[in-house]
PDB file of C-alpha atoms and ligand atoms in Angstrom:
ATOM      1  CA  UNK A   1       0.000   0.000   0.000  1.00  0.00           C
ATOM      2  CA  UNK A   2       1.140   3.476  -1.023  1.00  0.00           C
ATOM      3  CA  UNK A   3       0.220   6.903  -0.298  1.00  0.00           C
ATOM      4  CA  UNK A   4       0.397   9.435  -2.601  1.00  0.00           C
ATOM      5  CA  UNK A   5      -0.297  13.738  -2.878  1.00  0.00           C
ATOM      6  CA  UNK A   6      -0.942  15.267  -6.003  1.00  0.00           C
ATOM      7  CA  UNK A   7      -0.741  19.018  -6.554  1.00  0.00           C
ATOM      8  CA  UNK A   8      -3.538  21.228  -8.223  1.00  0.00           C
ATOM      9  CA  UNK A   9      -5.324  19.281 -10.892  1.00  0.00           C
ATOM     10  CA  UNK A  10      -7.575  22.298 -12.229  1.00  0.00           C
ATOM     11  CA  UNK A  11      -9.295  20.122 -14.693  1.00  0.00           C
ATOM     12  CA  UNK A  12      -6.010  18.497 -16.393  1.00  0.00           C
ATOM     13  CA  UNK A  13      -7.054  15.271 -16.732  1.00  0.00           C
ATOM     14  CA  UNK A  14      -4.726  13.315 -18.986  1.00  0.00           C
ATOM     15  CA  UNK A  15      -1.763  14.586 -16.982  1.00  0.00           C
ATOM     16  CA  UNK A  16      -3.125  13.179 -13.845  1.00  0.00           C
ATOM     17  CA  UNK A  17      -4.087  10.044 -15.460  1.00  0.00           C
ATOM     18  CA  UNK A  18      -0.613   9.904 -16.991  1.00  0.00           C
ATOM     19  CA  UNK A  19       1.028  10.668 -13.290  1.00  0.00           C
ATOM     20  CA  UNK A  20      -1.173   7.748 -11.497  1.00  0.00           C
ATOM     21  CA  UNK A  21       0.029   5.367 -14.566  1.00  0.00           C
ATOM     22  CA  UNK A  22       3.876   6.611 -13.852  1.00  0.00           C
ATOM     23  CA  UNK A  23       3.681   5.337 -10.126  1.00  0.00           C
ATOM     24  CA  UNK A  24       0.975   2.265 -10.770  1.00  0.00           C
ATOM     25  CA  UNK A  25      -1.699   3.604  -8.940  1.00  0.00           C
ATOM     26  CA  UNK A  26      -4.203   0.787  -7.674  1.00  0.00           C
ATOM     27  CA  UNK A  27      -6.992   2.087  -6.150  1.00  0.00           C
ATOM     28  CA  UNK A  28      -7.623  -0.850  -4.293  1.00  0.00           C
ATOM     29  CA  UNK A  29      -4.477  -0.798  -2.508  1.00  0.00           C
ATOM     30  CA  UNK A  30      -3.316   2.853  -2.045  1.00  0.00           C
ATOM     31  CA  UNK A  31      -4.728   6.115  -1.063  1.00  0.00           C
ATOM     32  CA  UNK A  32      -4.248   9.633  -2.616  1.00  0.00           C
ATOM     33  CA  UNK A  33      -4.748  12.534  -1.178  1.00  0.00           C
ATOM     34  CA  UNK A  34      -5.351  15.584  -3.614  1.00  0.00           C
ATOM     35  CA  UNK A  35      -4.014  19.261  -2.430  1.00  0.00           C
ATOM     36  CA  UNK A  36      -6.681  20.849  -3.689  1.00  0.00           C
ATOM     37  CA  UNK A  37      -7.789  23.275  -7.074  1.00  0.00           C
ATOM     38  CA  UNK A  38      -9.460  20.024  -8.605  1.00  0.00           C
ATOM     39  CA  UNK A  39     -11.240  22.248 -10.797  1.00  0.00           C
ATOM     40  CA  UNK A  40     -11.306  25.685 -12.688  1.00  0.00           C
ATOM     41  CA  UNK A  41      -9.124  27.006 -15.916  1.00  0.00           C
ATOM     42  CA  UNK A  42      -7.791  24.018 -17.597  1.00  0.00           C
ATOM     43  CA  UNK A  43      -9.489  21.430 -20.179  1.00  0.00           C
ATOM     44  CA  UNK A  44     -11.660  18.867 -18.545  1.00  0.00           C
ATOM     45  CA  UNK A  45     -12.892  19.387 -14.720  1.00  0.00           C
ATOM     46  CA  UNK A  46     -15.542  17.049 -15.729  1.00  0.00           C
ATOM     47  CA  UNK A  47     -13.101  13.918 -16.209  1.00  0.00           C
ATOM     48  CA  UNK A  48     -11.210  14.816 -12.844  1.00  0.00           C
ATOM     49  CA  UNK A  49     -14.636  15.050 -10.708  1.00  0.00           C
ATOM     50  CA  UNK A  50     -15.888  11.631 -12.579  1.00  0.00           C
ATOM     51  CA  UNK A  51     -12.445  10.311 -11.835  1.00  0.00           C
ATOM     52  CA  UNK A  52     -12.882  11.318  -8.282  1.00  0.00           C
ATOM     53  CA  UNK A  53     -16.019  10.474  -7.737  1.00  0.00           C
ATOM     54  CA  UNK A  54     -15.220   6.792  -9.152  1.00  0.00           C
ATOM     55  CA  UNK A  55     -12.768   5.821  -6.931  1.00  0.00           C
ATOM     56  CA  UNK A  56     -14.247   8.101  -3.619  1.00  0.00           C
ATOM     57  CA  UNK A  57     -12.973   5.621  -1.574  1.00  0.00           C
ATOM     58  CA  UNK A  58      -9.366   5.862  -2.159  1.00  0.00           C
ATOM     59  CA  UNK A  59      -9.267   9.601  -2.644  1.00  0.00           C
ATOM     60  CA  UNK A  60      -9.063  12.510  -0.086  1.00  0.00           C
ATOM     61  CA  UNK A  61      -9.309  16.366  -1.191  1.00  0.00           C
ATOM     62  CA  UNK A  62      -8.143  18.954   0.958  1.00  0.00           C
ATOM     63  CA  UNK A  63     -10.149  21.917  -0.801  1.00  0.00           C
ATOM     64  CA  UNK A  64      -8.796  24.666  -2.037  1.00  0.00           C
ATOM     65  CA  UNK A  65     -10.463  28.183  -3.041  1.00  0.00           C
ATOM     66  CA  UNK A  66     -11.713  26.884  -6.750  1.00  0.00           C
ATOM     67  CA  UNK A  67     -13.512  23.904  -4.976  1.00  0.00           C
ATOM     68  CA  UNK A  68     -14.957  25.953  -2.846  1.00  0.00           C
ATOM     69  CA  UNK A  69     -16.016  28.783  -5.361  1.00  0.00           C
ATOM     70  CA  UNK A  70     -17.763  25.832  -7.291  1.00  0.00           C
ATOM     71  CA  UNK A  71     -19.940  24.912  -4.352  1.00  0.00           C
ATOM     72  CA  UNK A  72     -20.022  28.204  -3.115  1.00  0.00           C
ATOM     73  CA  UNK A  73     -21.233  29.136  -6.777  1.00  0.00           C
ATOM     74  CA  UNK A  74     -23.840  26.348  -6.464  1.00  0.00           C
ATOM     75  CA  UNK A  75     -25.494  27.162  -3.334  1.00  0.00           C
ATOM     76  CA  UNK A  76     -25.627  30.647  -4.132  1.00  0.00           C
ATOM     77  CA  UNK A  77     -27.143  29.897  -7.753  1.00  0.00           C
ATOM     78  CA  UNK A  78     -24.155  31.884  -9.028  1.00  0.00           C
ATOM     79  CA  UNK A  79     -22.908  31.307 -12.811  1.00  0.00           C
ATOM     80  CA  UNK A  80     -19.368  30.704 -13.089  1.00  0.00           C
ATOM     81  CA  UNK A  81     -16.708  32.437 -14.924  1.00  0.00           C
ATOM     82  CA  UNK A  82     -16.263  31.511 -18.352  1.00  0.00           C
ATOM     83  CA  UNK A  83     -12.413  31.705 -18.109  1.00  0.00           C
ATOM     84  CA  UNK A  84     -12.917  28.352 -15.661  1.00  0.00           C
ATOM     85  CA  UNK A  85     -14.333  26.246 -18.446  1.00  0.00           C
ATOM     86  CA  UNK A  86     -16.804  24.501 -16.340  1.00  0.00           C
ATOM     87  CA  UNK A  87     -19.631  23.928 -19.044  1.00  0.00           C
ATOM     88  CA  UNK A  88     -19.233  20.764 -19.930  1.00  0.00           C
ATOM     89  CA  UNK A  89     -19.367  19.999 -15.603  1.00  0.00           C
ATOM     90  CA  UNK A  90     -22.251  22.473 -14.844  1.00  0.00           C
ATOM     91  CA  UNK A  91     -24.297  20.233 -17.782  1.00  0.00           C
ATOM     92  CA  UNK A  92     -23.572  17.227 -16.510  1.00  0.00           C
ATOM     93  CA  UNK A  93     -26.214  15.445 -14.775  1.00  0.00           C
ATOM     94  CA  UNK A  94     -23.797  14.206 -11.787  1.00  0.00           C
ATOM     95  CA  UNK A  95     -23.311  17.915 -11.167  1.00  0.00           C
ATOM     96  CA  UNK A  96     -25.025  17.851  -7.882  1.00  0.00           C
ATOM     97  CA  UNK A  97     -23.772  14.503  -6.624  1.00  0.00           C
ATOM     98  CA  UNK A  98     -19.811  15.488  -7.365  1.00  0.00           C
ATOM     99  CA  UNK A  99     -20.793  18.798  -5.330  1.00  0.00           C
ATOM    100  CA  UNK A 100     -21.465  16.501  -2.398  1.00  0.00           C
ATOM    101  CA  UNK A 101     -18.716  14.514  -3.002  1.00  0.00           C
ATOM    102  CA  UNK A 102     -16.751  17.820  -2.449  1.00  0.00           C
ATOM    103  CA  UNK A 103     -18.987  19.210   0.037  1.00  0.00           C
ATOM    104  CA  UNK A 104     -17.573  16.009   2.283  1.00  0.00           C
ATOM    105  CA  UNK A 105     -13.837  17.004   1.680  1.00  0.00           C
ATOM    106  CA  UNK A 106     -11.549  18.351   4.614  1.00  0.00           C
ATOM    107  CA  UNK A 107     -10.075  21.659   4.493  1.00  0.00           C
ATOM    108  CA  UNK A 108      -6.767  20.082   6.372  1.00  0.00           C
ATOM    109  CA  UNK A 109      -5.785  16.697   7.533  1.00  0.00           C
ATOM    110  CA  UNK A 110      -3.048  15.371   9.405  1.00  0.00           C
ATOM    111  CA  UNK A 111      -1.976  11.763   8.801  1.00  0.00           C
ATOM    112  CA  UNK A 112      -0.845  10.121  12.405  1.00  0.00           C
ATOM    113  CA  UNK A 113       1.282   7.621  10.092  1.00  0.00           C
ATOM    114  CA  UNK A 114       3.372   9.669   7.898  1.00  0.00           C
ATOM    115  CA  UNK A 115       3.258  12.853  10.228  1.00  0.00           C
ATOM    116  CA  UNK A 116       2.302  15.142   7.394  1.00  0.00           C
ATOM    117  CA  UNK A 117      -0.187  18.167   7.194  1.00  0.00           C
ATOM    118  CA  UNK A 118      -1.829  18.794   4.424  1.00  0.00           C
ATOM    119  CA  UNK A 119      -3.985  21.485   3.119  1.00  0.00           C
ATOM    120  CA  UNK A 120      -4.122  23.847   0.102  1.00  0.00           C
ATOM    121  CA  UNK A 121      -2.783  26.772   1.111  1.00  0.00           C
ATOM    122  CA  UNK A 122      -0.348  25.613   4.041  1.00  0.00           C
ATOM    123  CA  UNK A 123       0.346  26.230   7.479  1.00  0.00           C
ATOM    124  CA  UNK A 124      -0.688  29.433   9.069  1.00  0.00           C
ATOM    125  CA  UNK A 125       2.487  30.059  11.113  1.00  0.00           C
ATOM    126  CA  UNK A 126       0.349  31.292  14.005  1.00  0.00           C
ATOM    127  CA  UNK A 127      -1.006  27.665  14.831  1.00  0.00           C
ATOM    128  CA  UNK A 128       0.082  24.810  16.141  1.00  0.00           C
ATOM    129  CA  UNK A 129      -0.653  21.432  14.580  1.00  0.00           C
ATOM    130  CA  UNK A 130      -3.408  21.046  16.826  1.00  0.00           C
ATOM    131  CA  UNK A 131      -4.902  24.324  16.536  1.00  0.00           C
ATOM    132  CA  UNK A 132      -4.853  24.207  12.516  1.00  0.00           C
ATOM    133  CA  UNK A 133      -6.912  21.229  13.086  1.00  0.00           C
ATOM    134  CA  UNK A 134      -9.529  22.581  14.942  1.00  0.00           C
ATOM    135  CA  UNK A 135     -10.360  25.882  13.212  1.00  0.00           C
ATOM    136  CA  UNK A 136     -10.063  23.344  10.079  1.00  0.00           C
ATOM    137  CA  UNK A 137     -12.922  20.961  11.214  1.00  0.00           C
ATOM    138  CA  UNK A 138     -15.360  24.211  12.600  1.00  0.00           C
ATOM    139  CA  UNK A 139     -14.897  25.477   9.021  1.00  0.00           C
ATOM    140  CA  UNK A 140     -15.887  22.298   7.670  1.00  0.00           C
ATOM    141  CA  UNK A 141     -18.130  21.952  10.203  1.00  0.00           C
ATOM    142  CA  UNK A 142     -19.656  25.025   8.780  1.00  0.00           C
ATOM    143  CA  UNK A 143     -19.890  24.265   4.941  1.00  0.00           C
ATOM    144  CA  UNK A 144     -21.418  20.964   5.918  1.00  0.00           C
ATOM    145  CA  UNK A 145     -24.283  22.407   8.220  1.00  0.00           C
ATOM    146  CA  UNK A 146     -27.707  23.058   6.871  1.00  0.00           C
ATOM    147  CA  UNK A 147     -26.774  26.690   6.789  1.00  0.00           C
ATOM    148  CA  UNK A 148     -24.050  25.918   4.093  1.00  0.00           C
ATOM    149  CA  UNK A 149     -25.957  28.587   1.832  1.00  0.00           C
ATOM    150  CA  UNK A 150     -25.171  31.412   4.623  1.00  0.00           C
ATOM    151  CA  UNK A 151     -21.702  30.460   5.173  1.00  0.00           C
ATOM    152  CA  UNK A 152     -20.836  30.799   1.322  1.00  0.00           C
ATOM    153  CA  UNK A 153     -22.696  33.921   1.323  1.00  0.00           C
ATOM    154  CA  UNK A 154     -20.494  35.785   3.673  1.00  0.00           C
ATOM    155  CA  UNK A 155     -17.320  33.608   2.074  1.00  0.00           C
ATOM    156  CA  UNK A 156     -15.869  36.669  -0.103  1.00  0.00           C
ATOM    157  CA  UNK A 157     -16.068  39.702   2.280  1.00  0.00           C
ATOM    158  CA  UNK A 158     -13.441  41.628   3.602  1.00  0.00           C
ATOM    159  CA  UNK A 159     -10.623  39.525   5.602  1.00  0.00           C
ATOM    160  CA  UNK A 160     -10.782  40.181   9.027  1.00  0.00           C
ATOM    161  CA  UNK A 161      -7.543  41.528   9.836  1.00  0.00           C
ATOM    162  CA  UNK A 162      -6.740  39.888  13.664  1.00  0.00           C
ATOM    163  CA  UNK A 163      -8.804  36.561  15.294  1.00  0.00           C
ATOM    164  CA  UNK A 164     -10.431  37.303  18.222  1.00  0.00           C
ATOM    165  CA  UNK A 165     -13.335  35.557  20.233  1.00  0.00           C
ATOM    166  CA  UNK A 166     -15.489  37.961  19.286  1.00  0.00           C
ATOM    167  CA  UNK A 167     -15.773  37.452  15.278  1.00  0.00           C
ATOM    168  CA  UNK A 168     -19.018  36.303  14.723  1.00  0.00           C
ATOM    169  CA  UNK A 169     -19.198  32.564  13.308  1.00  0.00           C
ATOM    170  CA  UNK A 170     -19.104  34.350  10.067  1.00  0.00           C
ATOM    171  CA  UNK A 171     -15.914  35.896  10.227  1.00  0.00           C
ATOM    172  CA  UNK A 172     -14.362  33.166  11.805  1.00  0.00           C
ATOM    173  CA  UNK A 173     -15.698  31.137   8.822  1.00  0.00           C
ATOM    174  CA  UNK A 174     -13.964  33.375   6.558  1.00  0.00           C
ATOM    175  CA  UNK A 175     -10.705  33.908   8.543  1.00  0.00           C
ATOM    176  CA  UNK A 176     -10.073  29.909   8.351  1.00  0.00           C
ATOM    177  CA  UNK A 177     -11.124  29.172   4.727  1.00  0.00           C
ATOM    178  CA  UNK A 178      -8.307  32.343   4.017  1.00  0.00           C
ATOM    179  CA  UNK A 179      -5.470  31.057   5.667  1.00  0.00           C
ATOM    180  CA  UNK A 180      -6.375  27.169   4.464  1.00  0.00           C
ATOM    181  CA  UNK A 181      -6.840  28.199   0.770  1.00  0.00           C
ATOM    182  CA  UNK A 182      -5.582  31.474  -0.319  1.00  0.00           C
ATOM    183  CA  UNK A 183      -2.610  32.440   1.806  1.00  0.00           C
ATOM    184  CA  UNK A 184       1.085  33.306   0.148  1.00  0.00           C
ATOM    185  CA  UNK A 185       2.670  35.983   1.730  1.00  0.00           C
ATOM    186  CA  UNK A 186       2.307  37.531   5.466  1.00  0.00           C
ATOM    187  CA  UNK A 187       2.765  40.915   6.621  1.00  0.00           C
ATOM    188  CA  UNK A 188       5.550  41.689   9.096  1.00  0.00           C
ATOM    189  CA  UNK A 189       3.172  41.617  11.576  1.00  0.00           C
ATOM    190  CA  UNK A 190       2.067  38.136  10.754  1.00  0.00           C
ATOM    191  CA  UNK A 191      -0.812  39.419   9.142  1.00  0.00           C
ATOM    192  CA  UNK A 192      -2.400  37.596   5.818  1.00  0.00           C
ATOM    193  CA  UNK A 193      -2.102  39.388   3.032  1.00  0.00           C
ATOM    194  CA  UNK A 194      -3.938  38.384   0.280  1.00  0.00           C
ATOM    195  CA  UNK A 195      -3.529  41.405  -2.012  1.00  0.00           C
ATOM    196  CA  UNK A 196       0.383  40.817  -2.875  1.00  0.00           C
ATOM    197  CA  UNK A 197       0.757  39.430  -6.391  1.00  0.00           C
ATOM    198  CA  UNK A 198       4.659  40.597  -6.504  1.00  0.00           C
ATOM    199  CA  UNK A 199       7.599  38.150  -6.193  1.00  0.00           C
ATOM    200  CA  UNK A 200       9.447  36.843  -3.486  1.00  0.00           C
ATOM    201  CA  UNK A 201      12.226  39.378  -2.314  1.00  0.00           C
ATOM    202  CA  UNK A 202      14.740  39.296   0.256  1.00  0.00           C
ATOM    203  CA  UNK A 203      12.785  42.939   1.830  1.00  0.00           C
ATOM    204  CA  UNK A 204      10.967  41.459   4.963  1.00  0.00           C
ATOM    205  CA  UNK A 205       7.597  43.682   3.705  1.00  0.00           C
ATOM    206  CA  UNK A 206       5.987  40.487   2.324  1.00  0.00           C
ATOM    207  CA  UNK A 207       7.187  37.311   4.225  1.00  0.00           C
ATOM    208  CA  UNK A 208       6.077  33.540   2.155  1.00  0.00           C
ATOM    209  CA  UNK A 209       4.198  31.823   5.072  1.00  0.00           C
ATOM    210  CA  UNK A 210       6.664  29.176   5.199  1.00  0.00           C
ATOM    211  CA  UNK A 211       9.700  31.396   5.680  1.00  0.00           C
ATOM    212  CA  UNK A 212       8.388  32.291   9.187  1.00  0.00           C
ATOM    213  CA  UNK A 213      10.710  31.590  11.494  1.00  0.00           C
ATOM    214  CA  UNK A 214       8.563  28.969  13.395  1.00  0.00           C
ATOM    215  CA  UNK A 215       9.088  26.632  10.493  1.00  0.00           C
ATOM    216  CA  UNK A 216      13.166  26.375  11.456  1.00  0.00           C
ATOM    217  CA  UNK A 217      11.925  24.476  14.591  1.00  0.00           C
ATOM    218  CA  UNK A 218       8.919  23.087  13.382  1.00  0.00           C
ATOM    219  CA  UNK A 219      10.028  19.836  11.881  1.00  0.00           C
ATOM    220  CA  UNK A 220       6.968  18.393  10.996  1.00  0.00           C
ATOM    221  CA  UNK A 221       6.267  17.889   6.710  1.00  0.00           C
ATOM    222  CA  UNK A 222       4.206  19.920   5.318  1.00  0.00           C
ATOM    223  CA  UNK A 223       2.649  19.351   2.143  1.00  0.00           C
ATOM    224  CA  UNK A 224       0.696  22.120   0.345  1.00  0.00           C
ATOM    225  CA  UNK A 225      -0.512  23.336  -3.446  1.00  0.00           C
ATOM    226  CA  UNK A 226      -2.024  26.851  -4.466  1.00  0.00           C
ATOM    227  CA  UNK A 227       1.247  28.730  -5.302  1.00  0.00           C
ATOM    228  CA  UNK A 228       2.540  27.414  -8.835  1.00  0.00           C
ATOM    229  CA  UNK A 229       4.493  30.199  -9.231  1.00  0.00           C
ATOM    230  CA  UNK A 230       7.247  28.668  -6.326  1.00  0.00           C
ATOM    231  CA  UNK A 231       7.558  25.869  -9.456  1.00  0.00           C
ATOM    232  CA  UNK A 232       7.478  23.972  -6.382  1.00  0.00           C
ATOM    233  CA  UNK A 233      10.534  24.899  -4.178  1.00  0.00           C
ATOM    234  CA  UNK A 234      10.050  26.682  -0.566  1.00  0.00           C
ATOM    235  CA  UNK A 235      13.944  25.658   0.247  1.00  0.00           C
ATOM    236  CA  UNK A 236      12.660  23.701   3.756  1.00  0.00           C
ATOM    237  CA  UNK A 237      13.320  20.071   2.572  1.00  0.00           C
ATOM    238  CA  UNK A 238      10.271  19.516   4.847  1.00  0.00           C
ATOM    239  CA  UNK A 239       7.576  21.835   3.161  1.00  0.00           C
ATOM    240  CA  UNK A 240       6.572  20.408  -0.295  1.00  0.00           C
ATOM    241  CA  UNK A 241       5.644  22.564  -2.688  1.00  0.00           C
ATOM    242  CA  UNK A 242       2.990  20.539  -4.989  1.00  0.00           C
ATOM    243  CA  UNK A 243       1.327  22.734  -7.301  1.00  0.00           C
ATOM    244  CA  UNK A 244       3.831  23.018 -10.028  1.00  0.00           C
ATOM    245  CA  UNK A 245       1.717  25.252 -12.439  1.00  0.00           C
ATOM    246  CA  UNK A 246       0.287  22.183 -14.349  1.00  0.00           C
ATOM    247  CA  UNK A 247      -2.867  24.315 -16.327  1.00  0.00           C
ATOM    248  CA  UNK A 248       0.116  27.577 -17.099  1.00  0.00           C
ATOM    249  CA  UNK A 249       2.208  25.061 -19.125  1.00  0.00           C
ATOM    250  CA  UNK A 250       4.171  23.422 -16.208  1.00  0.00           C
ATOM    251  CA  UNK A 251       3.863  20.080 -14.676  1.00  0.00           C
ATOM    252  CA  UNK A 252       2.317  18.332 -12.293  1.00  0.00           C
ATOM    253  CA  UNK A 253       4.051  16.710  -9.629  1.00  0.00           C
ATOM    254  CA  UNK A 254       3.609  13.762  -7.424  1.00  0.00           C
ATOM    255  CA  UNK A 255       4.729  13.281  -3.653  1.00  0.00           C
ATOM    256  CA  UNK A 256       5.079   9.432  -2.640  1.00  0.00           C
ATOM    257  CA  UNK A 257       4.388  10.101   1.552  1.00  0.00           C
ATOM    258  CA  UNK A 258       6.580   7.440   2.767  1.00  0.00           C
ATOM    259  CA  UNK A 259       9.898   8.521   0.944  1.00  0.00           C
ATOM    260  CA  UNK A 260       8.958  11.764  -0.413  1.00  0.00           C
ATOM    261  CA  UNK A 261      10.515  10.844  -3.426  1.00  0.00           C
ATOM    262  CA  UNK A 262       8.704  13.032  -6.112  1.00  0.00           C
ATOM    263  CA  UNK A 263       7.491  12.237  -9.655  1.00  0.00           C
ATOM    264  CA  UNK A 264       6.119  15.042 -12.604  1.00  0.00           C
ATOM    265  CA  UNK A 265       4.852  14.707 -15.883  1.00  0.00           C
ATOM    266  CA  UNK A 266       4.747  17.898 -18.282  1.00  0.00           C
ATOM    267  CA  UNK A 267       1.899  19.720 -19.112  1.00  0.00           C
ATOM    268  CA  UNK A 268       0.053  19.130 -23.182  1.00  0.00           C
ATOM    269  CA  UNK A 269      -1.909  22.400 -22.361  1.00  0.00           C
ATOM    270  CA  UNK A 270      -1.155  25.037 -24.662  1.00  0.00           C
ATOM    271  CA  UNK A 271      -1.358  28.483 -22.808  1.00  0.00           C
ATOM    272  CA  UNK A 272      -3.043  31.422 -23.761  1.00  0.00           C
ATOM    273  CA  UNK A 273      -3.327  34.154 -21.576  1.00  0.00           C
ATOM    274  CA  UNK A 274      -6.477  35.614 -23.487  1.00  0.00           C
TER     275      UNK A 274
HETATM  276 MN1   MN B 301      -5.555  27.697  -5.167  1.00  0.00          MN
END
């Protein structure tokens, strides 16, 4: 038995398929867990979802922000961007069941065996192991409830800038799904920052979330996707790096848990930035 992560998928079927065949993947053996972007921008989102929801059993997703803009976009009877090529999965009549499938993911997981975190984003610096865990399973608590609908509808506001006890559940909703899904870069005062697009500089204004100085004594792995533009380097040989730009003309790249030894195959997308 194996166990296997995979970085962002965003729809690019035949290189996943072509990654599973390049390690043997057997489904009825091994388990894969999936960093999260499953969907949005590249060809086929339909063929990863019916892949997924296939072989449920032997797959975990740890969601990341274009999973949870597709449900979010469902519940809220919102159309989806036509950049994200979803057509051909908003037609199809398993629609609603792969949205459950999804609904049912984790937003982080930690695997006792292998002693590895995963979730799409990363590792807010500010939490322990434990702690990550726990805001992770109220937020999931949250997009799992019956009031699913509200949750999503108060998903996209502004960031709240500190935690405190006194966010309402709403906030604190939003503050956890942020730091599991869309965090890159920290302010100096630990702060998320999620409207820095720039590079990585050696200026401490914009910290990467991994550079913190808690992950020098932190020696647990990390695995995360949701930043292809580190081509899948953070230089800590314990924080993996998985989403290796796959749908911008890159590659995807596999993580075997056990040894970490990784495995890529190229992209066949052709890119247009149009
Ligand atoms: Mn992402």
């Amino acid at each position: 038995m194996a166990n296997y992560a995979i970085g962002d998928l965003q729809g690019c079927f035949n290189e996943f398929h072509a990654l599973l065949q390049q390690v043997d993947f057997n489904p009825s053996k091994d388990h894969l867990y999936l960093v999260g972007d499953i969907v949005a921008r590249g060809p086929d989102s339909l063929a990863c979802l019916d892949y997924l929801y296939t072989y449920q059993d032997s797959i975990t997703v740890t969601l990341g922000n274009h999973d949870l803009h597709l449900i979010a976009n469902y519940f809220l009877n919102k159309a989806a961007n036509p950049k994200d090529k979803l057509g051909p999965l908003l037609r199809s009549e398993k629609f609603p069941a792969y949205i459950k499938m999804l609904q049912q993911q984790p937003l982080a997981l930690w695997l006792e065996e292998q002693q590895v975190f995963i979730s799409h984003a990363g590792l807010n610096p500010a939490w322990t192991i434990k702690e990550a865990l726990k805001h992770a399973q109220f937020a999931t608590d949250c997009y799992q409830s019956t009031h699913a609908h509200d949750f999503f509808n108060h998903m996209y506001l502004a960031h709240p800038s500190t935690w405190s006890k006194q966010l309402t559940k709403f906030e604190k909703f939003r503050y956890i799904v942020n730091y599991f899904t869309r965090m890159r870069f920290l302010t100096p005062d630990e702060q998320l920052d999620l409207s820095y697009k720039g590079a990585i500089t050696d200026s401490n204004a914009m910290i990467p979330w991994f550079n913190h100085p808690r992950f020098k004594t932190l020696k647990k792995d990390i695995v995360f996707g949701h930043w292809a533009a580190l081509e899948g380097k953070t230089s800590h040989s314990h924080i993996h790096a998985l989403d290796t730009g796959c749908v911008w003309g890159g590659k995807m790249t596999l993580l075997e848990l056990s040894n970490k030894q990784r495995f890529s195959v190229n992209s066949t997308n052709f890119v247009s930035f149009n």
